[in-house]
XYZ file of N, CA and C in Angstrom:
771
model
N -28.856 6.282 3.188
C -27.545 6.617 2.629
C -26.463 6.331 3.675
N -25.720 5.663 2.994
C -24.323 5.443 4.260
C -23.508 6.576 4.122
N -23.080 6.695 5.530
C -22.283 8.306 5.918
C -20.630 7.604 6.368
N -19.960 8.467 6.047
C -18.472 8.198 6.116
C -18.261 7.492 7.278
N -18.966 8.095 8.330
C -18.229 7.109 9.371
C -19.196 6.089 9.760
N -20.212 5.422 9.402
C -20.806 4.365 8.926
C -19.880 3.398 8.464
N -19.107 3.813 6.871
C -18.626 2.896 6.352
C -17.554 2.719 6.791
N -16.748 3.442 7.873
C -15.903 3.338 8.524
C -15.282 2.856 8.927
N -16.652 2.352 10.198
C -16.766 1.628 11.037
C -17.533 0.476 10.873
N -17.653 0.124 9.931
C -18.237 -1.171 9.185
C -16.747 -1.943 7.937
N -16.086 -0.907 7.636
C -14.581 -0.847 7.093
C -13.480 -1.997 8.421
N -13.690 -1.028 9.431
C -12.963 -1.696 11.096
C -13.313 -2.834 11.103
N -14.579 -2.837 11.323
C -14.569 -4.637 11.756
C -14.702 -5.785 10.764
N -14.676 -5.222 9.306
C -14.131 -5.977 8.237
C -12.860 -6.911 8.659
N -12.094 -5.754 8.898
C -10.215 -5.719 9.129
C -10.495 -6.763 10.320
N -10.932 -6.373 11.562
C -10.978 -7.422 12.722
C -11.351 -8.513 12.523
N -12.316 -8.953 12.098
C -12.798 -10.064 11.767
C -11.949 -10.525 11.024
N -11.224 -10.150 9.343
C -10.223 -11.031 8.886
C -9.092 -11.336 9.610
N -8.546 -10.912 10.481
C -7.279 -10.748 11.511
C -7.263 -11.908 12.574
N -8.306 -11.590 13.476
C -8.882 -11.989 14.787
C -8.546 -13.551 14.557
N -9.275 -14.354 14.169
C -9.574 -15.600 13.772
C -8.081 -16.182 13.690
N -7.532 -15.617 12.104
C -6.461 -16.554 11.579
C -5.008 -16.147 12.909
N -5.329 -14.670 13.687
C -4.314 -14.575 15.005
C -4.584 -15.727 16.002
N -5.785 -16.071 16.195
C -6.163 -17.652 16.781
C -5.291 -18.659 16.663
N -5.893 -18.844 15.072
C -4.915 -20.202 14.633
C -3.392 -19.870 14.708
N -3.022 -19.052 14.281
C -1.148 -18.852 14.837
C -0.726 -18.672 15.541
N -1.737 -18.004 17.195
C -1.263 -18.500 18.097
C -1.291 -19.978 18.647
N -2.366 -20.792 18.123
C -2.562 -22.468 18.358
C -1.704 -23.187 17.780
N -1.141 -22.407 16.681
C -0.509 -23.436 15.919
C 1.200 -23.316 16.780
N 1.827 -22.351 16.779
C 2.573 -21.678 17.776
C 3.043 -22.536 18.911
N 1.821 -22.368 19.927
C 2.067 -23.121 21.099
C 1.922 -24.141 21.065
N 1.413 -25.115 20.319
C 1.154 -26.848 19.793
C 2.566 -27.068 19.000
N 3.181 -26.579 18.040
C 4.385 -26.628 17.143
C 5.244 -26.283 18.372
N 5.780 -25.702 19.251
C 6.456 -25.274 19.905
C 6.545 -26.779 21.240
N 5.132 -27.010 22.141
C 5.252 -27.969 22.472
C 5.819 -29.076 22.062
N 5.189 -29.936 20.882
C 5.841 -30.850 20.217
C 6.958 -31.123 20.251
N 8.136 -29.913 19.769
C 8.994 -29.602 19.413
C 9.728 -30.106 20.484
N 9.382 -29.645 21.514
C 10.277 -29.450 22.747
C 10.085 -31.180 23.391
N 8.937 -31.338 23.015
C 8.592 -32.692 24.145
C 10.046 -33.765 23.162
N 9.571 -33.834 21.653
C 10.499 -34.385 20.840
C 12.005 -34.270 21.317
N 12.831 -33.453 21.133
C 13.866 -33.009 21.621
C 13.994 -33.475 22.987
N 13.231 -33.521 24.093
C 13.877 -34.262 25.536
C 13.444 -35.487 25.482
N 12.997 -36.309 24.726
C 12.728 -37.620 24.998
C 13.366 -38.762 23.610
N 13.716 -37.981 22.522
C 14.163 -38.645 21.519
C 15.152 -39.296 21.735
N 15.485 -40.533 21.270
C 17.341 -41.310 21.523
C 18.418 -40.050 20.895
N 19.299 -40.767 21.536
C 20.461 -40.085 20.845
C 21.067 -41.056 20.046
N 20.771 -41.229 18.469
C 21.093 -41.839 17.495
C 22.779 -41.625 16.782
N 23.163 -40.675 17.316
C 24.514 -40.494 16.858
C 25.680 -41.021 17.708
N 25.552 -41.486 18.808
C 26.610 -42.124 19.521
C 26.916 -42.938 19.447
N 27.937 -44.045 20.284
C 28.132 -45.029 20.282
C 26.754 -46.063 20.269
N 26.234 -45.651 21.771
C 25.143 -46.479 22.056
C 23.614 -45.984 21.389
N 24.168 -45.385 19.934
C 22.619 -44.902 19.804
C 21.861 -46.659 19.372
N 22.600 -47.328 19.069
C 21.592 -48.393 18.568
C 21.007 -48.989 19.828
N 21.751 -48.876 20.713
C 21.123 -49.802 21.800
C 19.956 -48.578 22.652
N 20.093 -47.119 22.167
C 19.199 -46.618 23.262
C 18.169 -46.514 22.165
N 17.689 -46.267 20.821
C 16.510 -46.648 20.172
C 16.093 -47.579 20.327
N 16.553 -48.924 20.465
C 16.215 -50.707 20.639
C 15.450 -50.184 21.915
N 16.401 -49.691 23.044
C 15.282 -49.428 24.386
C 14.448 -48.395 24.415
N 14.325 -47.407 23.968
C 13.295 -46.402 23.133
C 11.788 -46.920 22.902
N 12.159 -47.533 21.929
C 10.999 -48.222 21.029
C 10.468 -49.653 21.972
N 11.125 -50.049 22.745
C 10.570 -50.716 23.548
C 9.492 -50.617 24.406
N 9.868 -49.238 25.170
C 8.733 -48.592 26.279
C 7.512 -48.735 25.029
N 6.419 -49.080 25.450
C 4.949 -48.371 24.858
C 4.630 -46.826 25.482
N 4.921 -46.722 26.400
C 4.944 -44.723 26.638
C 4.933 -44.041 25.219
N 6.481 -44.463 25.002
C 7.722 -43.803 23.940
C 6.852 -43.713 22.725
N 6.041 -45.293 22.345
C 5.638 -45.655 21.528
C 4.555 -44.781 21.276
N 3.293 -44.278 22.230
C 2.135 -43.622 22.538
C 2.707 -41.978 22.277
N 3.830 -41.965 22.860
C 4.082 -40.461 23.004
C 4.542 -40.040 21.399
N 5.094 -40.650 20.616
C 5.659 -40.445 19.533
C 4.394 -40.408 18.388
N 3.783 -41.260 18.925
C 2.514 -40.838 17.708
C 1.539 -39.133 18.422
N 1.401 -39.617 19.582
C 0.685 -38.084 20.342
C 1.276 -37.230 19.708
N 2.528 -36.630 19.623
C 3.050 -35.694 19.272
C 3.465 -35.196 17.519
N 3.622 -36.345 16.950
C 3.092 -36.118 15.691
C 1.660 -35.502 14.992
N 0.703 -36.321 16.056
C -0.688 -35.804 15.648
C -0.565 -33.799 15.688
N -0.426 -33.640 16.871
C 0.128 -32.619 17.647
C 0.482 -31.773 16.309
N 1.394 -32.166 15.850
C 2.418 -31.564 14.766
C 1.350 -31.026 13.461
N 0.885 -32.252 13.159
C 0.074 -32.189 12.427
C -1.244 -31.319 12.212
N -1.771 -30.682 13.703
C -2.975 -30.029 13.787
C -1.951 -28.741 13.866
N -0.749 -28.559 14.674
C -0.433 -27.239 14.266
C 0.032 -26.488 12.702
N 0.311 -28.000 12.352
C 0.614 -27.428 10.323
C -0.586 -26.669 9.533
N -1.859 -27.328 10.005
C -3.317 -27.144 9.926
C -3.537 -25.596 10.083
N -3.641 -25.413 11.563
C -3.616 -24.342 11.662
C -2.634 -22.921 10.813
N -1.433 -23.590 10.896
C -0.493 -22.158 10.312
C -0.889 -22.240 9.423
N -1.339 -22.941 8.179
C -2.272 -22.632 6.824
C -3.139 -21.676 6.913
N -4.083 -21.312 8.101
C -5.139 -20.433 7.768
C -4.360 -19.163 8.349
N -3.462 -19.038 9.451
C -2.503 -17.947 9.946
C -1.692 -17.523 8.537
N -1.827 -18.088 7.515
C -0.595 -18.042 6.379
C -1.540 -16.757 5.978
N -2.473 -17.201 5.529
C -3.444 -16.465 4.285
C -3.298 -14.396 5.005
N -3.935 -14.555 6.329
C -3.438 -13.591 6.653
C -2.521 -12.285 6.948
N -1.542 -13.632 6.877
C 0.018 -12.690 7.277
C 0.693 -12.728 5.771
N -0.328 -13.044 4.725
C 0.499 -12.536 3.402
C -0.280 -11.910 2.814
N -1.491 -11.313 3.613
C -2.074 -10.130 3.134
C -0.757 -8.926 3.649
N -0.856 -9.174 5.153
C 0.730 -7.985 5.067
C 1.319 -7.364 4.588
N 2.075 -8.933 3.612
C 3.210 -8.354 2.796
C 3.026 -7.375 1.625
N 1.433 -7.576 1.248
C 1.003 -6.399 0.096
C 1.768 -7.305 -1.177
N 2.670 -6.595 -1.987
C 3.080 -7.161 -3.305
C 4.135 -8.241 -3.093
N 4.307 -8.456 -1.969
C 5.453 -9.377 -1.762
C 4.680 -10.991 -1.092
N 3.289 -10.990 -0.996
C 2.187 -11.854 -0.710
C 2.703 -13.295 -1.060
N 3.102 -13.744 -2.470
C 3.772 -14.811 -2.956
C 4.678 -15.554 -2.571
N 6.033 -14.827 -1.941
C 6.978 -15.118 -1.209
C 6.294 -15.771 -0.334
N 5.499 -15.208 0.828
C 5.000 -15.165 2.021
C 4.140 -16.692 1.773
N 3.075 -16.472 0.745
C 2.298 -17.905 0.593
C 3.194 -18.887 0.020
N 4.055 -18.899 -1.254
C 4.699 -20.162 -1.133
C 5.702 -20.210 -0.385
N 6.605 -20.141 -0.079
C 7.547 -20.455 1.319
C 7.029 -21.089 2.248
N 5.334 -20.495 2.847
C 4.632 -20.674 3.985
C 4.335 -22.456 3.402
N 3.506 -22.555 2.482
C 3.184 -23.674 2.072
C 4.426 -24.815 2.250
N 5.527 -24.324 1.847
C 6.660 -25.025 1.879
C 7.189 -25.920 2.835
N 7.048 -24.740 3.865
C 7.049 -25.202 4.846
C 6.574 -25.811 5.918
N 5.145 -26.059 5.338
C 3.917 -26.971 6.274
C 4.154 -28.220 5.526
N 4.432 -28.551 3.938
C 4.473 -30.127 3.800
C 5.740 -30.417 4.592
N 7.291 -29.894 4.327
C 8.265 -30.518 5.348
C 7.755 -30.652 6.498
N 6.958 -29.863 7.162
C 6.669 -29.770 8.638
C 6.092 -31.557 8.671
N 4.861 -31.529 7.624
C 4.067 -32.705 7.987
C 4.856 -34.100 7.599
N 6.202 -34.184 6.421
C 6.893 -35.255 6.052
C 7.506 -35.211 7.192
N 8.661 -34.045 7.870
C 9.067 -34.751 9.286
C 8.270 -35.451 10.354
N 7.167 -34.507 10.488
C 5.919 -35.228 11.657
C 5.891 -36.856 11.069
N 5.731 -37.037 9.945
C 5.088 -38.435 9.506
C 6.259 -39.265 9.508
N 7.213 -38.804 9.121
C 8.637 -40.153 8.766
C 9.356 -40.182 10.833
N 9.045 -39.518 11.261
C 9.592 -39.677 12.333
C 8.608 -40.516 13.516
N 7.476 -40.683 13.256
C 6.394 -41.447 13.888
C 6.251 -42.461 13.591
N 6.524 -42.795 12.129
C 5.927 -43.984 11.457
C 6.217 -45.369 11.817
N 7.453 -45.656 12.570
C 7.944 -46.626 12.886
C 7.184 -46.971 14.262
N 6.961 -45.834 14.986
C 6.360 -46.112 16.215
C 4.903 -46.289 16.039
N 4.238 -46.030 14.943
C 2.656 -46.133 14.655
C 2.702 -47.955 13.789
N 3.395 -47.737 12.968
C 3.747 -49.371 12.705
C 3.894 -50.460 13.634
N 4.574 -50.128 14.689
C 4.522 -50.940 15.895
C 3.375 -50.669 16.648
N 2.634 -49.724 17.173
C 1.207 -49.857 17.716
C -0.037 -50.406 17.196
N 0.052 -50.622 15.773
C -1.059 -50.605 14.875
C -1.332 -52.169 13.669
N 0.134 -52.546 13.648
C 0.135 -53.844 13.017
C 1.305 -54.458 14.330
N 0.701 -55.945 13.421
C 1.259 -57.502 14.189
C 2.429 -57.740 13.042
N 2.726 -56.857 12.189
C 3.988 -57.726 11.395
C 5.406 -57.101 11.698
N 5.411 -55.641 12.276
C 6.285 -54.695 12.619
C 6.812 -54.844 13.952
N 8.231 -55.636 14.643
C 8.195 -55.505 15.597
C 9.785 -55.164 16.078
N 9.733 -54.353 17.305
C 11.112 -53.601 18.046
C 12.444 -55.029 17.926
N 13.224 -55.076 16.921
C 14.260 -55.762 16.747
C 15.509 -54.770 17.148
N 16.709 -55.728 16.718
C 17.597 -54.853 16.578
C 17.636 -54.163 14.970
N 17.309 -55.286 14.056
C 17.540 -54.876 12.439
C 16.293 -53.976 12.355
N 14.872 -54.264 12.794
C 14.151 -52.874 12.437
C 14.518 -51.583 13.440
N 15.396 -51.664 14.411
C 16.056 -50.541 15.189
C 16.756 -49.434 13.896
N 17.621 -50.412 13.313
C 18.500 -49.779 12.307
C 17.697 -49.319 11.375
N 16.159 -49.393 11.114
C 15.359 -48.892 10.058
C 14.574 -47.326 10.737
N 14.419 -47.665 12.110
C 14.265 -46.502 12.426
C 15.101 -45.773 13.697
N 16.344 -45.675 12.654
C 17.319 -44.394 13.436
C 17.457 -43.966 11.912
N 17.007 -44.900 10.345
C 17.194 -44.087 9.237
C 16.161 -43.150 9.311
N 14.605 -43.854 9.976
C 13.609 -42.343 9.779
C 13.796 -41.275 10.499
N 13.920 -41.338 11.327
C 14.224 -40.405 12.623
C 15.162 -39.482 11.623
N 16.517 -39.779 11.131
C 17.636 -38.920 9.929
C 16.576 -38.524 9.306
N 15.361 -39.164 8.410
C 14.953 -38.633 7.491
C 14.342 -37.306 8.002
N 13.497 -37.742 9.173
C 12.943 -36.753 9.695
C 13.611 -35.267 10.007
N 14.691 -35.640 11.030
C 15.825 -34.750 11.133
C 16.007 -33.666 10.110
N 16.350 -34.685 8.821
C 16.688 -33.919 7.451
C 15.476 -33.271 6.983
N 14.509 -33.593 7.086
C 12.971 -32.877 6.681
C 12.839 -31.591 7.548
N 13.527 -31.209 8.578
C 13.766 -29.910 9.462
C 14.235 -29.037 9.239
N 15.369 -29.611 8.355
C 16.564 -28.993 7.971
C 15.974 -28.290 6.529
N 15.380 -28.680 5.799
C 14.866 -28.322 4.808
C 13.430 -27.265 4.615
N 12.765 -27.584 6.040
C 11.610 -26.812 6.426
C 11.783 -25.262 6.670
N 12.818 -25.312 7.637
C 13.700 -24.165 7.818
C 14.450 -23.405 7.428
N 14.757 -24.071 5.944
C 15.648 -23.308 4.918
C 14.509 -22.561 4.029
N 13.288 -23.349 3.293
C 12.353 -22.144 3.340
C 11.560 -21.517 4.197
N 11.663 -21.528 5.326
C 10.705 -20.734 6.604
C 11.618 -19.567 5.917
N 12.914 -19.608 5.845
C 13.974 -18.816 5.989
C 13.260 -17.572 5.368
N 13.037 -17.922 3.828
C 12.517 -17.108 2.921
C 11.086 -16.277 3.235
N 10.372 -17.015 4.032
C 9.313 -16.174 4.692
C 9.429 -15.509 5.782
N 10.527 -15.761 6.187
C 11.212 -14.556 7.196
C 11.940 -13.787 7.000
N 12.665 -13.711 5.990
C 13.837 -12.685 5.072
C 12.256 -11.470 4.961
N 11.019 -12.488 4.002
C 10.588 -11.188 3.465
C 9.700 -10.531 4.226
N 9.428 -11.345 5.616
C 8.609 -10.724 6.531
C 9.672 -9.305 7.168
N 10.641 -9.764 7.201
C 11.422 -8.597 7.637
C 11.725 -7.507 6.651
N 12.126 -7.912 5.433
C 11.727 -7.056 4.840
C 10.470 -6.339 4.598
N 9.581 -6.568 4.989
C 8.160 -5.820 4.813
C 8.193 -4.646 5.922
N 9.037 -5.418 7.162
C 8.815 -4.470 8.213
C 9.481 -3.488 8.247
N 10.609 -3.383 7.383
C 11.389 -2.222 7.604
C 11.147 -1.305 6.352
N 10.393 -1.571 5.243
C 9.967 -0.845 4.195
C 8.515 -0.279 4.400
N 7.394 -0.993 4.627
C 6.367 -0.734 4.911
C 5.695 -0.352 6.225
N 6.217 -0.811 7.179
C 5.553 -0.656 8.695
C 4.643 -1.794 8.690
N 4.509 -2.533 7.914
C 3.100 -3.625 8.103
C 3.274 -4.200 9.119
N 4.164 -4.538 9.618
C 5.054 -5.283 10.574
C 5.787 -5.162 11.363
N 5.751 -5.022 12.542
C 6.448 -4.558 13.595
C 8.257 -4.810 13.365
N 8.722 -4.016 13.771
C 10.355 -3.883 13.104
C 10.689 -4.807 14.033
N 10.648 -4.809 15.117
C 11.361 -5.878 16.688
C 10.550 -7.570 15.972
N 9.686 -7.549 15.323
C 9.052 -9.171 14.799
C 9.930 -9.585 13.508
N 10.355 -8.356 12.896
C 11.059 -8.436 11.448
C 12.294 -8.809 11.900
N 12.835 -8.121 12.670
C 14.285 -8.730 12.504
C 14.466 -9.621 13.604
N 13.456 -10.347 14.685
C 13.412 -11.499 15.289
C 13.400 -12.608 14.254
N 12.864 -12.453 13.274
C 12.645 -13.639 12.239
C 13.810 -13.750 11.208
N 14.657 -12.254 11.073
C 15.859 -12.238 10.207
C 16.658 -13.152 10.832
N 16.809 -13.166 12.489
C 17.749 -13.725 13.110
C 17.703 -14.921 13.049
N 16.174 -15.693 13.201
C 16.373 -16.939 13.337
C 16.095 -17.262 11.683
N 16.154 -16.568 10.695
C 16.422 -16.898 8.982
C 17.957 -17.474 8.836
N 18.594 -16.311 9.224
C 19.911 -16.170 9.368
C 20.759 -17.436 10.241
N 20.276 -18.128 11.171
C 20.332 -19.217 11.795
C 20.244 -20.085 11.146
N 18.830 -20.138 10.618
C 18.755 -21.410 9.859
C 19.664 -22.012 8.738
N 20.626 -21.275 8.246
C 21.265 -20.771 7.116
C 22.137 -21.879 7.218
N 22.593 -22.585 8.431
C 23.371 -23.351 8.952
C 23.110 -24.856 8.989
N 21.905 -24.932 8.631
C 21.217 -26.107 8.385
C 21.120 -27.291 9.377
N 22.079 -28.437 9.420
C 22.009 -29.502 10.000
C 22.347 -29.332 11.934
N 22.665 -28.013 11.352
C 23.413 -27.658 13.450
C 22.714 -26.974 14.075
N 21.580 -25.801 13.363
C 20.750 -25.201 14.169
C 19.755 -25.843 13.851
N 19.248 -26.897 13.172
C 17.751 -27.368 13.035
C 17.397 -27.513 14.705
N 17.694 -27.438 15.769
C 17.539 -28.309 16.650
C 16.684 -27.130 17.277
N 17.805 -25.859 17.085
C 17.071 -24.680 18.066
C 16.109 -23.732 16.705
N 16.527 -24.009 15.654
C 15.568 -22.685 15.058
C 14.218 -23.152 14.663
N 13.956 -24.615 14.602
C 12.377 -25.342 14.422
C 11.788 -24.763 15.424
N 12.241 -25.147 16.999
C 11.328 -24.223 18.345
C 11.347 -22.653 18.041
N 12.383 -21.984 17.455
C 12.543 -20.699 17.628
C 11.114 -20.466 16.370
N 11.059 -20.525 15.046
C 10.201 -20.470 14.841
C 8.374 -20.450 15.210
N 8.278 -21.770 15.790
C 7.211 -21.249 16.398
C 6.980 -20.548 17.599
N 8.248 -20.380 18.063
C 7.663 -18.909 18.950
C 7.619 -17.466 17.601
N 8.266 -17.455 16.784
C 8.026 -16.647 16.289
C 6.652 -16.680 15.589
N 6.064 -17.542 15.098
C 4.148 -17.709 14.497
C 3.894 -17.556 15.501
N 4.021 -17.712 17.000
C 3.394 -17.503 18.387
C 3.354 -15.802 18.407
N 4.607 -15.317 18.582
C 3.713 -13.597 18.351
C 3.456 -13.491 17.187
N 3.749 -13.738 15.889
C 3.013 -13.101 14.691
C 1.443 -12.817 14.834
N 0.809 -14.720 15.175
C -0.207 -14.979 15.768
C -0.798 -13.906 17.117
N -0.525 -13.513 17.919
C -0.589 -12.491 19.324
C -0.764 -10.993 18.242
N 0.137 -11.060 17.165
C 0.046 -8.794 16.558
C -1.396 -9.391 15.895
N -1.594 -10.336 14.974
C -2.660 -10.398 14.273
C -4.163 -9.939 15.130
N -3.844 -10.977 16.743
C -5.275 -11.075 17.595
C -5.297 -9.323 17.939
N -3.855 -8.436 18.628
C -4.060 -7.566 19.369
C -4.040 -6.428 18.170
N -3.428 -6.307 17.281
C -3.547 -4.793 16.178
C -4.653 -4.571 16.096
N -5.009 -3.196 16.674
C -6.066 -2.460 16.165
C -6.436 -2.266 14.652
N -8.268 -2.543 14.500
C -8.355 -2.861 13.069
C -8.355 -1.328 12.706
N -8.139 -1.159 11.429
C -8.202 0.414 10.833
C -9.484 1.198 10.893
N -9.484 2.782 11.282
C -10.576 3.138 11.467
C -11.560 3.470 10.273
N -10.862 3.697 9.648
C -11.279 4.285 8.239
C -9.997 4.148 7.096
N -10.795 3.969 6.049
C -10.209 3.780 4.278
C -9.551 5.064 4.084
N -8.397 4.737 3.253
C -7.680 6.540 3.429
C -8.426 6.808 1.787
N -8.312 7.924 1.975
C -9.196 8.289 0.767
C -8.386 9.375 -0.403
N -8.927 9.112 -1.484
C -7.945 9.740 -2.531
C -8.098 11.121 -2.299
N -6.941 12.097 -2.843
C -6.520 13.733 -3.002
C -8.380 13.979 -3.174
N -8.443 14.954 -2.751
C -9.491 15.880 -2.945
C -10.971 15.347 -3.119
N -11.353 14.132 -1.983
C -12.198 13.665 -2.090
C -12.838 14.107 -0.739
N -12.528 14.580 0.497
C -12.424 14.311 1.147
C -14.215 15.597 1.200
N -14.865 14.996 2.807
C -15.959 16.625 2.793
C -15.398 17.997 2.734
N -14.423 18.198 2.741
C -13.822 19.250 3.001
C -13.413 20.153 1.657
N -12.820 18.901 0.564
C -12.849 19.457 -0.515
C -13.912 19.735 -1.734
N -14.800 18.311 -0.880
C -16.056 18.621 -2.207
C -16.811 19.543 -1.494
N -16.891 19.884 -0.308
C -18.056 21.240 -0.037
C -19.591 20.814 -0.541
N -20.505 21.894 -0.206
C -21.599 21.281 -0.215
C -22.074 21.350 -1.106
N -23.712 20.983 -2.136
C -24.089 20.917 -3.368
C -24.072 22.687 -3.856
N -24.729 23.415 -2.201
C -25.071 24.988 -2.606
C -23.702 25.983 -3.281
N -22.749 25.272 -2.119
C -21.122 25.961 -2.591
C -20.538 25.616 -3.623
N -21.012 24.008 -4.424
C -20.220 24.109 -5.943
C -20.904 24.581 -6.821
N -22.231 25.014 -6.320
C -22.925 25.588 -7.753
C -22.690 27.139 -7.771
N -22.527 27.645 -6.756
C -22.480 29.025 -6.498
C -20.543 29.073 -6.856
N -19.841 28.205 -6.944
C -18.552 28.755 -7.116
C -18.265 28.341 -9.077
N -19.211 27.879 -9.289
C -19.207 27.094 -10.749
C -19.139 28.678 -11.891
N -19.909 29.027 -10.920
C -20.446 30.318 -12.032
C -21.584 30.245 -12.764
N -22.236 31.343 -13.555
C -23.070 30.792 -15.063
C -22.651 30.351 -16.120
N -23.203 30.011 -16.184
C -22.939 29.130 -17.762
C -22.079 29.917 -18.776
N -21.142 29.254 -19.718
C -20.359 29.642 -20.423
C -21.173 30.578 -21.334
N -21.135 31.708 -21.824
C -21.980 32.184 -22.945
C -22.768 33.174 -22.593
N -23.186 33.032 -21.089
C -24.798 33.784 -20.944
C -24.124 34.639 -19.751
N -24.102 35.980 -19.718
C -23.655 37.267 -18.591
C -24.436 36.990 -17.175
N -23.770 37.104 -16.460
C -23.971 37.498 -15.454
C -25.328 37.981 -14.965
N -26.196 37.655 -14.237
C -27.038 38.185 -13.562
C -26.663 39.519 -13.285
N -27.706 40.393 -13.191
C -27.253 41.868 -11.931
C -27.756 41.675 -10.443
């Protein structure tokens, strides 16, 4: 027969085990999305200036540039991977608000992977075929992907937004969620709101934020025990001798002497 704190403690490491793992992947996905991010941002042309045509033409020239731009897409790509299985988790959280949490989340891993892909593609076209090569006129084809990409950020982040509105909301209604993680994510929701001007800082800010979501998932203690309904508890059912002796005799038939 299993005894309460048997199932307890077989209850606990249910909870750990679902937690543990997918806190893995969101911290991997986290610090890989976050890298990327950053390497992208210090090495990308600056396409909006005067000389952006001439510094993509020399961009796309280096083979580094060329190597590094696909590396870091891949990159991109294994961290989208990962926040999928970090998703499933962190919209158990939300309890009835789970939906928000999974589609938004989803939402935001295909933009993740259309920016990763439209912003590489020109540089994987040039490593990979003999018909694609660093001109000035295919320059002008990719400072349009690079925009597309850009714009695929901008859009990623407008629904992250929504999975951070309701992550914060969870935290300040429920406790599921640490209140200092809830309204770290309101802030950079609230950022994003701005679209084409903060894409630059709230894509990195995000994955530091899946970076601790990922960290409460690995470190929260799993639950010790199932809370249990009104008057179930040993205390209220008492033992077999005490409910028969408080039951009485039977309806009908007197009392013993």
């Amino acid at each position: 027969m299993t005894t309460p704190t048997t199932a307890a403690a077989h209850n606990a490491g249910e909870t750990q085990r679902r937690t543990l793992w997918p806190g893995v992947a969101g911290i991997a996905s986290g610090v890989l999305l976050l890298v990327s991010l950053l390497v992208v941002l210090a090495v990308s042309p600056d396409v909006r200036g005067r000389e952006g045509l001439r510094e993509t033409f020399l961009f796309y020239l280096d083979q580094g540039n060329l190597d590094l731009s696909v590396a870091m897409a891949t990159v991109q790509l294994v961290a989208a991977v990962l926040f999928v299985w970090f998703l499933a988790a962190l919209a158990r959280l939300a309890g009835n608000r789970s939906h928000l949490v999974l589609g938004s989340g989803v939402a935001f891993t295909v933009l993740l992977l259309v920016a990763a892909l439209t912003g590489s593609v020109f540089a994987l076209s040039v490593n990979s075929t003999e018909v694609v090569r660093v001109t000035l006129p295919t320059t002008v084809i990719a400072i349009l992907l690079l925009d597309m990409a850009y714009a695929a950020y901008i859009a990623a982040m407008a629904v992250a937004a929504v999975l951070l509105f309701t992550v914060w909301r969870v935290s300040v209604t429920t406790g599921a969620v640490p209140v200092w993680l809830g309204w770290f994510g309101f802030a950079v929701a609230v950022a994003s709101l701005a679209g084409p001007y903060t894409a630059w800082l709230t894509a990195p800010l995000m994955a530091v934020w899946i970076l601790l979501a990922g960290l409460l998932l690995v470190l929260r203690p799993p639950a010790t025990a199932m809370a249990e309904p009104p008057g179930a508890g040993p205390a209220a059912a008492g033992t077999p001798g005490a409910r028969a002796s408080d039951a009485g005799p039977p309806r009908g038939e007197p009392p013993l002497p």
